[in-house]
């Protein structure tokens, strides 16, 4: 049955589902995947869970696989301009016509209860990767872990990036509560690899892994990583010593994400008896980029875009500014209502001695008003990102744009060339 005749029809359906609507549970996704016979896909699946660093770590793993000749899918969120950004194959967006065909098949497979926005896209991604015949799919969790839609399929590895306080109204107001929810992504006998965590989070993860029967390792237990020298030496994983490992993405936290991705890749290769190519590993880290992660936009002034929006991420941004010796001459910032404004305001204000500009985030029901944010931070509220950029004209030196990824989306709407990497579309040919 044809539900969508064009990509615009599909977008209208997604809009009708509500971007922020959540309905926890896996039954709807499981039903759709059962209809599509995709509960156990033919390809490998690595599930990436955490609070900060999921996007960068997922992209690093995808680039490592691609550099080794794998045909690879990458599923991530959110998007800036189009949902097509969320579902990539070999780094390219899928053609709109393919989205329409896939979307119609997802609609046919769904139960009478339908699928939420995120569930629809997850099922579409799993189907797209099957139709494209990928070798490996990297599935980034959307929110939490226990009820993440990727839990509805067989996975080969569960990966934990840094866990911190975020989405506390949904996941819980403590590290222990958040880590407990994310630990729900673990499966019996499926290996778990985690980055270094705070004591509370690591304790929860290790305890849950023991109870689940999931082998647990920290990346540091598997692989020694010397960021300054650009080397990685296997400890409790098989593989060659790696060198020339200098990530393009900047900051100590990105070195941590690279360490985790390398440990995951060597472990995946060990499990499946694939050879690790040191040159391919170096090339992958030098290639991996994610928009809005300390992204430099040249010009007068130069803009630096970073999606840091919680205490842990803002601390990482502060360390990156210090490491790169960049002193912003102004900051443009906005956040959502569920963020701890009182807790993050001092960190944001410390980034500059210049103006702090707070634009509204239009058509976003979760956005905190610019007036409220500006009052808490001593900044200037403006009506839009366009107005904010106007106020930065004539500033000599870098301008930092940070906070909500929806704020960065407003920038990309005005400067879409800063988002488009020029990759050709991927066209799926059904097998």
Coordinates of C-alpha atoms in Angstrom, one line a residue:
X1 CA 0.0 0.0 0.0
X2 CA 1.3 3.5 -0.9
X3 CA 1.1 5.8 2.1
X4 CA 3.6 8.4 0.7
X5 CA 3.8 9.5 -2.9
X6 CA 6.8 11.8 -2.3
X7 CA 9.4 12.7 0.4
X8 CA 7.3 15.7 1.5
X9 CA 4.4 13.4 2.3
X10 CA 6.7 11.4 4.6
X11 CA 8.0 14.6 6.3
X12 CA 4.4 15.6 7.0
X13 CA 3.7 12.2 8.6
X14 CA 6.8 12.6 10.8
X15 CA 5.7 16.1 11.8
X16 CA 2.3 14.7 12.8
X17 CA 4.0 12.2 15.1
X18 CA 5.7 15.0 17.1
X19 CA 9.5 15.2 17.3
X20 CA 9.4 15.1 21.1
X21 CA 6.6 12.6 21.7
X22 CA 7.8 9.6 23.6
X23 CA 6.0 6.4 24.6
X24 CA 8.4 4.0 26.3
X25 CA 8.3 0.4 25.4
X26 CA 9.6 -1.9 22.7
X27 CA 6.4 -3.7 21.6
X28 CA 5.6 -1.5 18.7
X29 CA 9.1 -1.7 17.2
X30 CA 9.3 -5.4 17.8
X31 CA 6.0 -5.9 16.0
X32 CA 7.1 -3.9 12.9
X33 CA 10.5 -5.7 12.8
X34 CA 8.8 -9.1 13.1
X35 CA 6.7 -8.2 10.1
X36 CA 9.9 -7.3 8.2
X37 CA 11.8 -10.3 9.5
X38 CA 14.5 -8.0 10.8
X39 CA 14.7 -8.8 14.5
X40 CA 18.1 -10.5 13.7
X41 CA 19.6 -8.5 10.8
X42 CA 22.1 -10.1 8.4
X43 CA 24.6 -7.4 9.3
X44 CA 26.6 -6.7 12.5
X45 CA 25.2 -4.2 15.0
X46 CA 27.1 -2.1 17.5
X47 CA 24.8 -0.2 19.9
X48 CA 26.3 3.1 21.3
X49 CA 24.7 4.4 24.5
X50 CA 25.7 7.3 26.8
X51 CA 25.1 10.9 27.7
X52 CA 28.0 12.7 26.0
X53 CA 30.1 11.6 23.0
X54 CA 27.7 9.2 21.4
X55 CA 27.7 11.0 18.0
X56 CA 31.5 11.4 17.8
X57 CA 32.2 7.9 19.0
X58 CA 29.7 6.4 16.6
X59 CA 31.2 8.4 13.7
X60 CA 34.7 7.3 14.7
X61 CA 33.6 3.6 14.7
X62 CA 31.8 4.0 11.3
X63 CA 34.9 5.6 9.8
X64 CA 37.1 2.8 11.1
X65 CA 34.9 0.2 9.5
X66 CA 34.7 2.2 6.3
X67 CA 38.5 2.6 6.1
X68 CA 38.8 -1.2 6.4
X69 CA 36.5 -1.7 3.4
X70 CA 33.3 -2.3 5.2
X71 CA 29.9 -1.3 3.8
X72 CA 28.6 0.6 6.9
X73 CA 25.4 2.2 8.1
X74 CA 25.4 4.9 10.8
X75 CA 22.2 5.8 12.6
X76 CA 22.4 9.0 14.8
X77 CA 20.3 11.8 16.2
X78 CA 19.2 14.5 16.2
X79 CA 19.3 16.2 12.8
X80 CA 19.9 19.8 11.9
X81 CA 18.0 20.4 8.6
X82 CA 16.5 17.1 7.5
X83 CA 15.9 13.6 9.0
X84 CA 17.9 12.2 6.1
X85 CA 21.0 13.2 8.2
X86 CA 20.2 10.5 10.7
X87 CA 20.5 7.5 8.4
X88 CA 23.8 7.3 6.5
X89 CA 25.3 4.6 4.4
X90 CA 29.1 4.9 3.8
X91 CA 28.8 8.5 5.0
X92 CA 26.1 9.5 2.5
X93 CA 22.5 10.4 2.9
X94 CA 19.9 8.0 1.3
X95 CA 18.1 9.4 -1.8
X96 CA 14.6 10.8 -1.2
X97 CA 12.9 8.3 -3.5
X98 CA 14.4 5.5 -1.4
X99 CA 13.1 7.1 1.8
X100 CA 9.6 7.1 0.3
X101 CA 9.8 3.4 -0.6
X102 CA 11.2 2.5 2.8
X103 CA 8.7 4.6 4.6
X104 CA 5.8 2.9 2.8
X105 CA 7.2 -0.5 3.9
X106 CA 7.5 0.7 7.5
X107 CA 3.9 1.9 7.5
X108 CA 2.7 -1.5 6.2
X109 CA 4.7 -3.3 8.9
X110 CA 3.5 -1.2 11.8
X111 CA 0.7 -2.3 14.1
X112 CA -2.6 -0.4 14.5
X113 CA -0.9 1.4 17.4
X114 CA 1.6 2.9 14.9
X115 CA 5.2 4.1 15.7
X116 CA 6.5 7.2 17.4
X117 CA 8.8 9.6 15.5
X118 CA 12.0 8.0 16.8
X119 CA 10.6 4.4 16.4
X120 CA 9.6 5.1 12.8
X121 CA 13.1 6.3 11.9
X122 CA 14.8 3.5 13.8
X123 CA 12.8 0.8 11.9
X124 CA 13.4 2.7 8.6
X125 CA 17.1 2.7 9.3
X126 CA 17.2 -1.0 10.1
X127 CA 15.3 -1.8 6.9
X128 CA 17.5 0.5 4.8
X129 CA 20.7 -1.2 6.0
X130 CA 19.2 -4.6 5.2
X131 CA 18.1 -3.5 1.7
X132 CA 21.5 -1.9 1.1
X133 CA 23.4 -5.0 2.3
X134 CA 25.6 -3.2 4.8
X135 CA 28.2 -5.3 6.6
X136 CA 27.9 -3.4 9.9
X137 CA 25.5 -0.8 11.4
X138 CA 26.4 1.6 14.2
X139 CA 23.2 2.4 16.1
X140 CA 23.4 5.4 18.4
X141 CA 20.8 5.4 21.2
X142 CA 18.4 8.2 21.2
X143 CA 17.5 8.6 24.9
X144 CA 18.4 6.3 27.8
X145 CA 19.1 2.7 27.1
X146 CA 16.5 0.3 28.5
X147 CA 13.8 1.3 26.0
X148 CA 16.0 2.5 23.2
X149 CA 14.4 1.2 19.9
X150 CA 17.7 -0.5 18.9
X151 CA 17.1 -2.9 21.8
X152 CA 14.5 -4.6 19.6
X153 CA 17.2 -6.2 17.3
X154 CA 20.1 -8.5 17.9
X155 CA 23.3 -6.6 18.7
X156 CA 26.9 -7.7 18.7
X157 CA 28.4 -5.2 21.1
X158 CA 27.1 -2.5 23.6
X159 CA 29.3 0.6 23.9
X160 CA 29.1 3.2 26.7
X161 CA 30.3 6.7 26.2
X162 CA 30.5 9.1 29.1
X163 CA 27.5 9.1 31.4
X164 CA 26.4 12.4 33.1
X165 CA 23.4 14.4 34.2
X166 CA 21.0 15.2 31.4
X167 CA 17.3 14.5 30.7
X168 CA 16.9 14.2 34.4
X169 CA 13.1 14.7 34.3
X170 CA 12.9 11.5 32.2
X171 CA 15.8 9.3 33.3
X172 CA 16.2 10.3 36.9
X173 CA 18.0 13.1 38.9
X174 CA 21.1 11.2 39.8
X175 CA 24.1 9.6 38.0
X176 CA 23.0 6.2 39.5
X177 CA 19.5 6.5 38.1
X178 CA 20.7 7.6 34.7
X179 CA 23.3 4.9 34.6
X180 CA 20.8 2.3 35.6
X181 CA 18.5 3.2 32.8
X182 CA 21.3 3.1 30.2
X183 CA 22.6 -0.2 31.6
X184 CA 19.3 -1.7 30.5
X185 CA 20.8 -1.9 27.0
X186 CA 23.1 -4.7 28.0
X187 CA 22.3 -8.3 26.7
X188 CA 23.4 -11.7 28.1
X189 CA 26.8 -12.8 26.6
X190 CA 27.1 -9.6 24.4
X191 CA 30.4 -7.8 25.1
X192 CA 30.2 -4.3 26.8
X193 CA 32.9 -1.8 26.3
X194 CA 32.9 1.5 28.2
X195 CA 34.9 4.7 28.3
X196 CA 36.2 5.8 31.7
X197 CA 33.3 6.7 33.9
X198 CA 32.8 8.5 37.2
X199 CA 32.8 6.0 40.1
X200 CA 29.0 6.1 40.5
X201 CA 28.3 5.2 36.8
X202 CA 31.0 2.6 36.6
X203 CA 29.8 0.8 39.7
X204 CA 26.2 0.6 38.2
X205 CA 27.5 -0.6 34.8
X206 CA 29.7 -3.3 36.3
X207 CA 27.0 -4.5 38.6
X208 CA 24.4 -4.7 35.9
X209 CA 26.9 -6.4 33.5
X210 CA 27.5 -9.1 36.2
X211 CA 23.8 -9.6 36.7
X212 CA 23.1 -9.7 33.0
X213 CA 26.0 -12.0 32.1
X214 CA 27.5 -9.5 29.8
X215 CA 31.4 -9.4 29.6
X216 CA 32.4 -5.9 30.7
X217 CA 35.6 -4.0 29.9
X218 CA 36.8 -0.4 30.1
X219 CA 38.5 0.8 26.9
X220 CA 41.6 1.5 29.0
X221 CA 41.7 -2.2 30.1
X222 CA 41.8 -3.3 26.5
X223 CA 44.0 -0.6 24.8
X224 CA 46.7 1.8 26.1
X225 CA 46.2 5.1 24.3
X226 CA 48.8 7.9 24.3
X227 CA 47.1 10.9 22.9
X228 CA 50.3 13.1 22.9
X229 CA 52.3 10.5 20.9
X230 CA 49.3 9.4 18.8
X231 CA 49.8 5.7 19.6
X232 CA 47.6 2.9 20.9
X233 CA 49.0 -0.4 22.2
X234 CA 46.7 -3.5 22.7
X235 CA 46.7 -4.8 26.2
X236 CA 43.8 -7.3 26.5
X237 CA 42.7 -7.3 22.9
X238 CA 44.4 -8.7 19.8
X239 CA 45.8 -6.3 17.2
X240 CA 48.9 -4.4 16.1
X241 CA 50.3 -1.3 17.8
X242 CA 48.8 1.7 16.2
X243 CA 50.5 5.1 15.4
X244 CA 49.7 8.5 13.9
X245 CA 46.4 8.6 15.7
X246 CA 45.6 12.3 15.7
X247 CA 41.8 12.9 15.6
X248 CA 40.6 15.8 13.5
X249 CA 37.9 16.6 16.1
X250 CA 39.5 18.7 18.8
X251 CA 39.6 18.5 22.6
X252 CA 40.6 16.0 25.3
X253 CA 37.1 14.5 25.2
X254 CA 37.5 13.7 21.6
X255 CA 40.7 11.9 22.4
X256 CA 38.7 9.9 24.9
X257 CA 36.1 9.2 22.3
X258 CA 38.8 8.1 19.8
X259 CA 40.3 5.7 22.5
X260 CA 36.9 4.1 23.0
X261 CA 36.2 3.8 19.3
X262 CA 39.6 2.1 18.7
X263 CA 39.0 -0.3 21.6
X264 CA 35.6 -1.2 20.1
X265 CA 37.0 -1.7 16.6
X266 CA 39.9 -3.9 17.7
X267 CA 37.5 -6.0 19.9
X268 CA 35.0 -6.3 17.0
X269 CA 37.8 -7.4 14.6
X270 CA 39.1 -9.9 17.2
X271 CA 35.7 -11.4 17.7
X272 CA 35.1 -11.8 13.9
X273 CA 38.7 -12.6 13.0
X274 CA 39.1 -9.5 10.8
X275 CA 42.6 -8.0 10.3
X276 CA 43.3 -4.6 11.7
X277 CA 45.1 -2.2 9.4
X278 CA 47.1 0.5 11.3
X279 CA 47.1 2.9 8.3
X280 CA 43.3 2.6 8.0
X281 CA 42.9 3.4 11.7
X282 CA 45.0 6.5 11.4
X283 CA 43.1 7.6 8.3
X284 CA 39.7 7.0 9.9
X285 CA 40.4 9.3 12.9
X286 CA 41.8 12.0 10.6
X287 CA 38.6 11.8 8.5
X288 CA 35.9 11.5 11.2
X289 CA 34.0 14.7 11.6
X290 CA 30.6 15.5 13.2
X291 CA 28.9 18.9 12.5
X292 CA 28.6 21.1 15.6
X293 CA 31.5 19.5 17.5
X294 CA 33.9 22.4 17.9
X295 CA 33.3 23.1 14.2
X296 CA 35.2 26.1 12.8
X297 CA 33.3 28.3 10.3
X298 CA 35.9 30.6 8.7
X299 CA 35.1 34.3 8.0
X300 CA 34.9 37.6 9.7
X301 CA 34.2 36.9 12.4
X302 CA 35.1 33.2 12.6
X303 CA 32.3 31.1 14.3
X304 CA 33.0 28.1 16.4
X305 CA 30.0 25.8 16.8
X306 CA 29.7 23.3 19.7
X307 CA 26.6 21.5 20.9
X308 CA 27.7 21.5 24.6
X309 CA 24.5 21.9 26.6
X310 CA 25.0 20.1 30.0
X311 CA 27.6 20.5 32.7
X312 CA 29.8 17.6 31.6
X313 CA 29.8 18.8 27.9
X314 CA 30.4 22.4 28.9
X315 CA 33.4 21.4 31.0
X316 CA 34.8 19.5 28.0
X317 CA 34.2 22.6 25.9
X318 CA 36.1 24.8 28.4
X319 CA 39.1 22.3 28.3
X320 CA 39.1 22.4 24.5
X321 CA 39.1 26.2 24.5
X322 CA 42.0 26.2 26.9
X323 CA 43.9 23.5 25.0
X324 CA 43.5 25.4 21.6
X325 CA 44.1 28.8 23.3
X326 CA 40.9 30.2 21.8
X327 CA 39.3 33.1 23.7
X328 CA 35.8 33.8 22.2
X329 CA 35.1 37.5 21.8
X330 CA 31.3 36.8 22.1
X331 CA 29.0 33.9 22.8
X332 CA 25.7 33.0 21.3
X333 CA 23.8 30.6 23.6
X334 CA 20.4 29.0 24.0
X335 CA 19.1 25.9 25.8
X336 CA 15.9 23.9 26.4
X337 CA 13.6 24.1 29.5
X338 CA 14.8 20.8 30.9
X339 CA 18.4 22.0 31.4
X340 CA 19.8 23.2 34.7
X341 CA 20.1 26.9 33.8
X342 CA 21.4 27.9 37.2
X343 CA 24.0 25.2 37.1
X344 CA 25.3 25.9 33.5
X345 CA 25.0 29.7 33.4
X346 CA 28.3 30.4 35.2
X347 CA 30.2 28.1 32.8
X348 CA 28.8 29.7 29.7
X349 CA 29.4 33.2 31.0
X350 CA 33.0 32.3 31.7
X351 CA 33.7 31.6 28.1
X352 CA 34.0 35.3 27.1
X353 CA 34.5 38.8 28.4
X354 CA 32.5 40.1 25.5
X355 CA 28.7 40.1 24.8
X356 CA 26.5 37.1 25.6
X357 CA 23.7 36.9 23.1
X358 CA 20.6 34.7 23.6
X359 CA 18.3 34.2 20.6
X360 CA 14.9 32.6 20.7
X361 CA 14.5 29.1 19.3
X362 CA 11.3 29.3 17.2
X363 CA 8.8 26.6 16.8
X364 CA 10.3 24.5 19.6
X365 CA 8.0 23.6 22.4
X366 CA 10.8 22.6 24.7
X367 CA 12.9 25.8 24.3
X368 CA 13.5 28.1 27.2
X369 CA 12.6 31.7 26.5
X370 CA 15.5 34.0 25.5
X371 CA 14.3 36.5 28.0
X372 CA 14.5 34.0 30.9
X373 CA 17.9 32.7 29.8
X374 CA 19.3 36.2 29.3
X375 CA 18.1 37.3 32.8
X376 CA 19.9 34.3 34.4
X377 CA 23.1 34.9 32.5
X378 CA 23.3 38.6 32.2
X379 CA 23.0 38.4 28.5
X380 CA 21.0 40.2 25.7
X381 CA 17.9 38.5 24.4
X382 CA 17.2 38.7 20.7
X383 CA 14.3 37.4 18.5
X384 CA 16.3 35.1 16.2
X385 CA 19.7 33.6 15.2
X386 CA 19.7 36.1 12.3
X387 CA 19.5 39.0 14.8
X388 CA 22.2 37.4 17.0
X389 CA 24.6 37.1 14.0
X390 CA 23.9 40.7 13.1
X391 CA 25.1 41.7 16.5
X392 CA 28.4 39.9 15.9
X393 CA 29.3 41.8 12.7
X394 CA 32.4 43.8 13.2
X395 CA 33.7 41.6 16.1
X396 CA 37.4 40.9 15.6
X397 CA 38.1 37.4 16.8
X398 CA 36.2 34.1 17.2
X399 CA 32.5 34.0 18.2
X400 CA 31.4 30.8 20.0
X401 CA 27.9 29.4 19.3
X402 CA 27.1 26.8 21.9
X403 CA 24.2 25.1 23.8
X404 CA 21.3 23.3 22.3
X405 CA 21.8 21.5 19.0
X406 CA 18.5 23.2 18.0
X407 CA 20.4 26.5 18.3
X408 CA 23.0 25.1 15.9
X409 CA 20.2 24.1 13.6
X410 CA 19.1 27.7 13.4
X411 CA 22.7 28.6 12.3
X412 CA 22.7 25.9 9.6
X413 CA 19.4 27.1 8.2
X414 CA 21.1 30.4 7.5
X415 CA 24.4 28.9 6.4
X416 CA 23.5 25.4 4.9
X417 CA 26.8 25.3 3.1
X418 CA 28.5 24.8 6.6
X419 CA 26.6 21.6 7.0
X420 CA 26.7 20.0 3.6
X421 CA 29.9 18.0 3.1
X422 CA 29.3 17.5 -0.6
X423 CA 28.9 13.7 -0.3
X424 CA 26.9 12.1 -3.1
X425 CA 23.5 10.5 -2.3
X426 CA 23.4 6.8 -1.7
X427 CA 20.8 4.9 -3.9
X428 CA 19.6 1.6 -2.6
X429 CA 19.1 -1.2 -5.0
X430 CA 16.9 -3.9 -3.4
X431 CA 18.5 -7.3 -3.4

